[in-house]
mmCIF file of C-alpha atoms and ligand atoms in Angstrom:
data_model
loop_
_atom_site.group_PDB
_atom_site.id
_atom_site.type_symbol
_atom_site.label_atom_id
_atom_site.label_comp_id
_atom_site.label_asym_id
_atom_site.label_seq_id
_atom_site.Cartn_x
_atom_site.Cartn_y
_atom_site.Cartn_z
ATOM 1 C CA MET A 1 29.604 -1.644 9.087
ATOM 2 C CA ASN A 2 30.316 -5.377 8.989
ATOM 3 C CA TYR A 3 28.287 -8.332 7.784
ATOM 4 C CA ALA A 4 27.720 -12.011 8.518
ATOM 5 C CA ILE A 5 25.739 -14.812 6.947
ATOM 6 C CA ILE A 6 24.560 -17.496 9.381
ATOM 7 C CA GLY A 7 24.047 -20.708 7.419
ATOM 8 C CA PHE A 8 26.395 -21.587 4.593
ATOM 9 C CA GLY A 9 24.240 -23.989 2.613
ATOM 10 C CA LYS A 10 22.607 -23.267 -0.723
ATOM 11 C CA ILE A 11 21.221 -19.822 0.069
ATOM 12 C CA GLY A 12 24.093 -18.752 2.356
ATOM 13 C CA GLN A 13 26.581 -19.509 -0.414
ATOM 14 C CA ALA A 14 24.444 -17.657 -2.984
ATOM 15 C CA LEU A 15 24.515 -14.579 -0.737
ATOM 16 C CA ALA A 16 28.253 -14.957 -0.166
ATOM 17 C CA LYS A 17 28.766 -14.900 -3.952
ATOM 18 C CA ALA A 18 26.961 -11.543 -4.131
ATOM 19 C CA PHE A 19 29.244 -10.112 -1.420
ATOM 20 C CA ALA A 20 32.357 -11.499 -3.136
ATOM 21 C CA ARG A 21 31.283 -10.109 -6.519
ATOM 22 C CA SER A 22 30.850 -6.671 -4.964
ATOM 23 C CA GLY A 23 34.144 -6.761 -3.049
ATOM 24 C CA ILE A 24 32.422 -6.511 0.362
ATOM 25 C CA ASP A 25 33.852 -8.732 3.113
ATOM 26 C CA VAL A 26 31.421 -11.053 4.879
ATOM 27 C CA SER A 27 31.767 -13.607 7.695
ATOM 28 C CA VAL A 28 30.051 -16.957 7.305
ATOM 29 C CA ALA A 29 29.114 -19.430 10.044
ATOM 30 C CA THR A 30 27.303 -22.719 10.604
ATOM 31 C CA THR A 31 27.064 -25.019 13.622
ATOM 32 C CA ARG A 32 30.390 -26.523 12.551
ATOM 33 C CA ASP A 33 34.049 -25.698 13.063
ATOM 34 C CA PRO A 34 34.983 -22.961 10.515
ATOM 35 C CA GLU A 35 37.848 -25.124 9.211
ATOM 36 C CA SER A 36 35.288 -27.608 7.901
ATOM 37 C CA PHE A 37 33.896 -25.128 5.359
ATOM 38 C CA ALA A 38 37.004 -22.958 4.839
ATOM 39 C CA SER A 39 37.712 -24.378 1.381
ATOM 40 C CA ALA A 40 34.110 -23.763 0.235
ATOM 41 C CA ALA A 41 34.421 -20.159 1.470
ATOM 42 C CA ALA A 42 37.799 -19.664 -0.221
ATOM 43 C CA ALA A 43 36.346 -21.009 -3.480
ATOM 44 C CA ILE A 44 33.868 -18.106 -3.470
ATOM 45 C CA GLY A 45 36.419 -15.439 -2.628
ATOM 46 C CA PRO A 46 39.091 -14.247 -0.179
ATOM 47 C CA GLY A 47 36.621 -11.844 1.478
ATOM 48 C CA VAL A 48 34.321 -14.691 2.550
ATOM 49 C CA ILE A 49 35.616 -15.352 6.054
ATOM 50 C CA PRO A 50 34.685 -18.555 7.931
ATOM 51 C CA LYS A 51 33.979 -17.991 11.623
ATOM 52 C CA THR A 52 32.334 -19.717 14.551
ATOM 53 C CA LEU A 53 28.701 -18.823 15.178
ATOM 54 C CA ALA A 54 29.700 -17.040 18.412
ATOM 55 C CA GLU A 55 32.159 -14.824 16.488
ATOM 56 C CA ALA A 56 29.954 -14.187 13.460
ATOM 57 C CA VAL A 57 26.963 -12.875 15.430
ATOM 58 C CA ASN A 58 29.060 -9.878 16.457
ATOM 59 C CA ALA A 59 28.488 -8.373 12.989
ATOM 60 C CA ASP A 60 26.283 -5.281 12.658
ATOM 61 C CA ILE A 61 24.117 -6.891 9.978
ATOM 62 C CA VAL A 62 23.365 -10.610 10.160
ATOM 63 C CA PHE A 63 21.722 -12.589 7.350
ATOM 64 C CA LEU A 64 19.735 -15.531 8.683
ATOM 65 C CA ALA A 65 20.160 -18.277 6.062
ATOM 66 C CA VAL A 66 19.255 -21.370 8.084
ATOM 67 C CA ARG A 67 16.094 -23.490 7.961
ATOM 68 C CA PHE A 68 13.207 -21.678 9.664
ATOM 69 C CA GLU A 69 13.187 -24.313 12.425
ATOM 70 C CA ALA A 70 16.778 -23.353 13.400
ATOM 71 C CA HIS A 71 16.145 -19.610 13.868
ATOM 72 C CA GLY A 72 15.668 -19.969 17.638
ATOM 73 C CA ASP A 73 19.060 -21.656 18.054
ATOM 74 C CA VAL A 74 20.767 -18.777 16.237
ATOM 75 C CA ALA A 75 18.839 -16.196 18.278
ATOM 76 C CA LYS A 76 20.155 -17.803 21.480
ATOM 77 C CA ALA A 77 23.732 -17.042 20.421
ATOM 78 C CA LEU A 78 23.349 -13.523 21.875
ATOM 79 C CA PRO A 79 21.476 -12.319 24.975
ATOM 80 C CA THR A 80 20.306 -9.244 23.082
ATOM 81 C CA TRP A 81 20.351 -8.231 19.407
ATOM 82 C CA LYS A 82 20.023 -4.552 20.237
ATOM 83 C CA GLY A 83 21.698 -2.370 17.627
ATOM 84 C CA LYS A 84 21.774 -5.114 14.996
ATOM 85 C CA ILE A 85 19.791 -5.714 11.834
ATOM 86 C CA ILE A 86 18.727 -9.289 11.093
ATOM 87 C CA VAL A 87 17.867 -10.056 7.479
ATOM 88 C CA ASP A 88 15.449 -12.988 7.533
ATOM 89 C CA VAL A 89 16.069 -15.067 4.414
ATOM 90 C CA THR A 90 14.176 -18.109 5.741
ATOM 91 C CA ASN A 91 11.043 -19.542 4.164
ATOM 92 C CA ALA A 92 8.656 -21.217 6.604
ATOM 93 C CA TYR A 93 7.025 -23.261 3.852
ATOM 94 C CA GLY A 94 5.368 -26.358 5.295
ATOM 95 C CA VAL A 95 5.345 -25.036 8.866
ATOM 96 C CA PRO A 96 1.744 -25.287 10.162
ATOM 97 C CA PRO A 97 0.349 -21.737 10.691
ATOM 98 C CA GLU A 98 -0.997 -22.747 14.118
ATOM 99 C CA GLN A 99 2.593 -23.484 15.191
ATOM 100 C CA LEU A 100 3.276 -19.774 14.515
ATOM 101 C CA GLY A 101 0.198 -18.647 16.441
ATOM 102 C CA GLY A 102 -1.272 -17.556 13.097
ATOM 103 C CA GLN A 103 1.425 -14.870 12.736
ATOM 104 C CA PRO A 104 3.545 -14.241 9.626
ATOM 105 C CA SER A 105 6.771 -16.235 9.982
ATOM 106 C CA ALA A 106 8.931 -13.090 9.932
ATOM 107 C CA LYS A 107 7.071 -11.770 12.996
ATOM 108 C CA VAL A 108 7.935 -14.979 14.839
ATOM 109 C CA VAL A 109 11.593 -14.613 13.849
ATOM 110 C CA ALA A 110 11.567 -10.933 14.898
ATOM 111 C CA GLN A 111 10.299 -11.886 18.366
ATOM 112 C CA ALA A 112 13.076 -14.464 18.807
ATOM 113 C CA PHE A 113 15.824 -11.916 18.034
ATOM 114 C CA THR A 114 15.102 -9.749 21.068
ATOM 115 C CA GLY A 115 15.946 -6.085 20.525
ATOM 116 C CA GLY A 116 17.008 -6.621 16.899
ATOM 117 C CA ARG A 117 15.658 -4.801 13.845
ATOM 118 C CA LEU A 118 14.271 -7.349 11.409
ATOM 119 C CA VAL A 119 14.081 -7.069 7.647
ATOM 120 C CA LYS A 120 12.549 -9.876 5.583
ATOM 121 C CA GLY A 121 14.314 -10.150 2.262
ATOM 122 C CA PHE A 122 16.485 -11.900 -0.344
ATOM 123 C CA ASN A 123 14.266 -14.987 0.164
ATOM 124 C CA HIS A 124 11.970 -14.980 -2.845
ATOM 125 C CA LEU A 125 14.367 -16.552 -5.386
ATOM 126 C CA GLY A 126 15.895 -20.006 -5.600
ATOM 127 C CA ALA A 127 19.549 -20.143 -4.588
ATOM 128 C CA THR A 128 20.753 -20.824 -8.143
ATOM 129 C CA VAL A 129 19.162 -17.602 -9.377
ATOM 130 C CA LEU A 130 20.106 -15.508 -6.337
ATOM 131 C CA GLY A 131 23.738 -16.568 -6.720
ATOM 132 C CA GLN A 132 23.992 -15.257 -10.278
ATOM 133 C CA ASP A 133 25.209 -11.801 -11.269
ATOM 134 C CA PRO A 134 22.169 -9.539 -10.710
ATOM 135 C CA ALA A 135 23.120 -7.337 -13.672
ATOM 136 C CA VAL A 136 20.903 -8.880 -16.366
ATOM 137 C CA HIS A 137 19.636 -7.652 -19.748
ATOM 138 C CA GLY A 138 20.855 -4.123 -18.953
ATOM 139 C CA GLY A 139 18.822 -4.034 -15.714
ATOM 140 C CA ARG A 140 19.164 -5.198 -12.114
ATOM 141 C CA ARG A 141 17.556 -8.257 -10.529
ATOM 142 C CA VAL A 142 14.907 -7.267 -7.974
ATOM 143 C CA VAL A 143 14.988 -8.268 -4.313
ATOM 144 C CA PHE A 144 11.992 -7.542 -2.097
ATOM 145 C CA LEU A 145 12.342 -6.127 1.414
ATOM 146 C CA ALA A 146 9.714 -5.874 4.146
ATOM 147 C CA SER A 147 10.080 -4.544 7.669
ATOM 148 C CA ASP A 148 8.219 -2.873 10.512
ATOM 149 C CA ASP A 149 11.326 -0.664 10.877
ATOM 150 C CA ASP A 150 11.582 1.783 7.962
ATOM 151 C CA GLY A 151 15.139 2.793 8.866
ATOM 152 C CA ALA A 152 16.352 -0.808 8.851
ATOM 153 C CA ALA A 153 14.636 -1.454 5.499
ATOM 154 C CA ALA A 154 16.372 1.615 4.049
ATOM 155 C CA GLU A 155 19.782 0.424 5.317
ATOM 156 C CA ILE A 156 19.293 -3.020 3.789
ATOM 157 C CA GLY A 157 18.009 -1.373 0.610
ATOM 158 C CA ALA A 158 21.287 0.547 0.329
ATOM 159 C CA LEU A 159 23.245 -2.668 0.936
ATOM 160 C CA ALA A 160 21.163 -4.510 -1.705
ATOM 161 C CA GLU A 161 22.085 -1.792 -4.196
ATOM 162 C CA ASN A 162 25.766 -2.125 -3.274
ATOM 163 C CA LEU A 163 25.407 -5.859 -3.911
ATOM 164 C CA GLY A 164 24.119 -5.053 -7.401
ATOM 165 C CA PHE A 165 20.394 -5.723 -6.853
ATOM 166 C CA SER A 166 17.406 -3.460 -7.292
ATOM 167 C CA PRO A 167 15.518 -3.447 -3.968
ATOM 168 C CA ILE A 168 11.759 -2.915 -3.735
ATOM 169 C CA GLU A 169 10.281 -2.168 -0.317
ATOM 170 C CA LEU A 170 6.924 -3.799 0.323
ATOM 171 C CA GLY A 171 6.041 -2.216 3.677
ATOM 172 C CA GLY A 172 5.387 -3.922 7.007
ATOM 173 C CA LEU A 173 5.817 -7.636 7.739
ATOM 174 C CA SER A 174 2.071 -8.229 8.108
ATOM 175 C CA GLU A 175 1.139 -6.126 5.087
ATOM 176 C CA GLY A 176 3.157 -6.129 1.835
ATOM 177 C CA GLY A 177 5.603 -8.484 3.517
ATOM 178 C CA LEU A 178 3.081 -11.317 3.295
ATOM 179 C CA LEU A 179 3.731 -11.372 -0.462
ATOM 180 C CA VAL A 180 7.168 -12.842 0.221
ATOM 181 C CA GLN A 181 6.402 -15.268 3.049
ATOM 182 C CA GLY A 182 5.486 -18.924 2.897
ATOM 183 C CA ARG A 183 2.414 -19.818 4.959
ATOM 184 C CA GLY A 184 1.583 -23.437 5.608
ATOM 185 C CA ASN A 185 1.656 -25.118 2.223
ATOM 186 C CA SER A 186 1.223 -21.943 0.184
ATOM 187 C CA TRP A 187 3.661 -19.321 -1.062
ATOM 188 C CA GLY A 188 3.283 -15.533 -1.087
ATOM 189 C CA HIS A 189 2.451 -14.274 -4.582
ATOM 190 C CA LEU A 190 5.894 -12.759 -5.243
ATOM 191 C CA ILE A 191 7.896 -15.839 -4.279
ATOM 192 C CA PHE A 192 9.922 -17.250 -7.221
ATOM 193 C CA LYS A 193 9.074 -14.227 -9.436
ATOM 194 C CA ASP A 194 12.432 -13.380 -10.996
ATOM 195 C CA LEU A 195 12.000 -9.721 -11.932
ATOM 196 C CA VAL A 196 14.481 -7.257 -13.436
ATOM 197 C CA LYS A 197 14.197 -3.484 -13.010
ATOM 198 C CA PHE A 198 15.443 -1.146 -15.727
ATOM 199 C CA ALA A 199 16.754 2.309 -14.918
HETATM 200 N N1 NAP B 1 17.583 -23.161 -1.211
HETATM 201 C C1 NAP B 1 16.869 -22.176 -1.758
HETATM 202 O O1 NAP B 1 16.748 -22.066 -2.996
HETATM 203 C C2 NAP B 1 16.221 -21.141 -0.864
HETATM 204 C C3 NAP B 1 15.646 -19.996 -1.442
HETATM 205 C C4 NAP B 1 15.097 -19.020 -0.626
HETATM 206 C C5 NAP B 1 15.114 -19.163 0.757
HETATM 207 N N2 NAP B 1 15.636 -20.311 1.289
HETATM 208 C C6 NAP B 1 15.603 -20.442 2.752
HETATM 209 O O2 NAP B 1 16.949 -20.298 3.202
HETATM 210 C C7 NAP B 1 17.152 -21.100 4.370
HETATM 211 C C8 NAP B 1 18.344 -22.020 4.119
HETATM 212 O O3 NAP B 1 18.031 -22.870 3.022
HETATM 213 P P1 NAP B 1 19.176 -23.708 2.279
HETATM 214 O O4 NAP B 1 18.521 -24.317 1.112
HETATM 215 O O5 NAP B 1 20.390 -22.852 2.128
HETATM 216 O O6 NAP B 1 19.456 -24.833 3.404
HETATM 217 P P2 NAP B 1 20.760 -25.758 3.551
HETATM 218 O O7 NAP B 1 21.444 -25.893 2.241
HETATM 219 O O8 NAP B 1 20.298 -26.959 4.278
HETATM 220 O O9 NAP B 1 21.711 -24.890 4.507
HETATM 221 C C9 NAP B 1 21.381 -24.618 5.833
HETATM 222 C C10 NAP B 1 22.622 -24.064 6.525
HETATM 223 O O10 NAP B 1 22.262 -23.687 7.851
HETATM 224 C C11 NAP B 1 23.277 -24.156 8.753
HETATM 225 N N3 NAP B 1 22.682 -24.275 10.077
HETATM 226 C C12 NAP B 1 21.691 -25.113 10.496
HETATM 227 N N4 NAP B 1 21.397 -24.890 11.792
HETATM 228 C C13 NAP B 1 22.199 -23.884 12.205
HETATM 229 C C14 NAP B 1 22.376 -23.187 13.426
HETATM 230 N N5 NAP B 1 21.631 -23.472 14.505
HETATM 231 N N6 NAP B 1 23.325 -22.214 13.492
HETATM 232 C C15 NAP B 1 24.080 -21.909 12.412
HETATM 233 N N7 NAP B 1 23.956 -22.532 11.215
HETATM 234 C C16 NAP B 1 23.037 -23.500 11.107
HETATM 235 C C17 NAP B 1 23.708 -25.465 8.126
HETATM 236 O O11 NAP B 1 24.986 -25.828 8.542
HETATM 237 P P3 NAP B 1 25.328 -27.094 9.469
HETATM 238 O O12 NAP B 1 24.061 -27.892 9.660
HETATM 239 O O13 NAP B 1 26.377 -27.805 8.737
HETATM 240 O O14 NAP B 1 25.810 -26.486 10.712
HETATM 241 C C18 NAP B 1 23.741 -25.070 6.634
HETATM 242 O O15 NAP B 1 24.962 -24.429 6.337
HETATM 243 C C19 NAP B 1 15.839 -21.866 4.598
HETATM 244 O O16 NAP B 1 15.067 -21.198 5.560
HETATM 245 C C20 NAP B 1 15.155 -21.829 3.234
HETATM 246 O O17 NAP B 1 13.744 -21.897 3.328
HETATM 247 C C21 NAP B 1 16.212 -21.281 0.528
#
């Protein structure tokens, strides 16, 4: 299994830190030449590998860490996402609901990534918190996952555990998943709730 993070800004770098801390290699990509962010990647760890977008999307599991408005451009990087899991870390805060046809933002992202298996997750915390060691106070920082594909949610749950987090599955994108999605100018009730789970 191999991994990529598309978008290497605040949240992409926070995710990359979690991979580096856990000793799991991850590719990172932006719209730019990989050389332009190679030193930022190296500063996080040797297993954070800068690539072009075209190379990075070949990973089995792709974290989408770009602004919501850019998701369509990333989706176009492959004709089909069949066989891949996309982890939607975007927050569509401020996007008018009518622009999304009234759908939850993650549903709109899922439709753009034709054939892919979409999991919404890792998006409810600010980048500064997400980038910290998730082992806190003798427990593990919680990340929420929502998906219409139970198998994909379970796979990302296992990865979240390997990254040191405590995953909580919320159910489908239009059900529990709404708790972790921005809608218009409001936030789902679990957004920004920094929770720790004890064994
Ligand atoms: N910041 C937070 O605390 C936070 C928390 C939770 C969720 N989020 C969500 O995470 C997403 C990213 O937020 P951010 O704060 O990390 O934004 P950011 O700092 O502006 O980073 C965005 C990254 O996306 C890249 N990018 C833009 N368009 C792209 C494309 N078409 N293909 C590949 N890469 C592209 C940018 O690189 P170049 O433009 O240089 O190519 C940049 O590396 C947003 O949807 C945001 O709502 C953010």
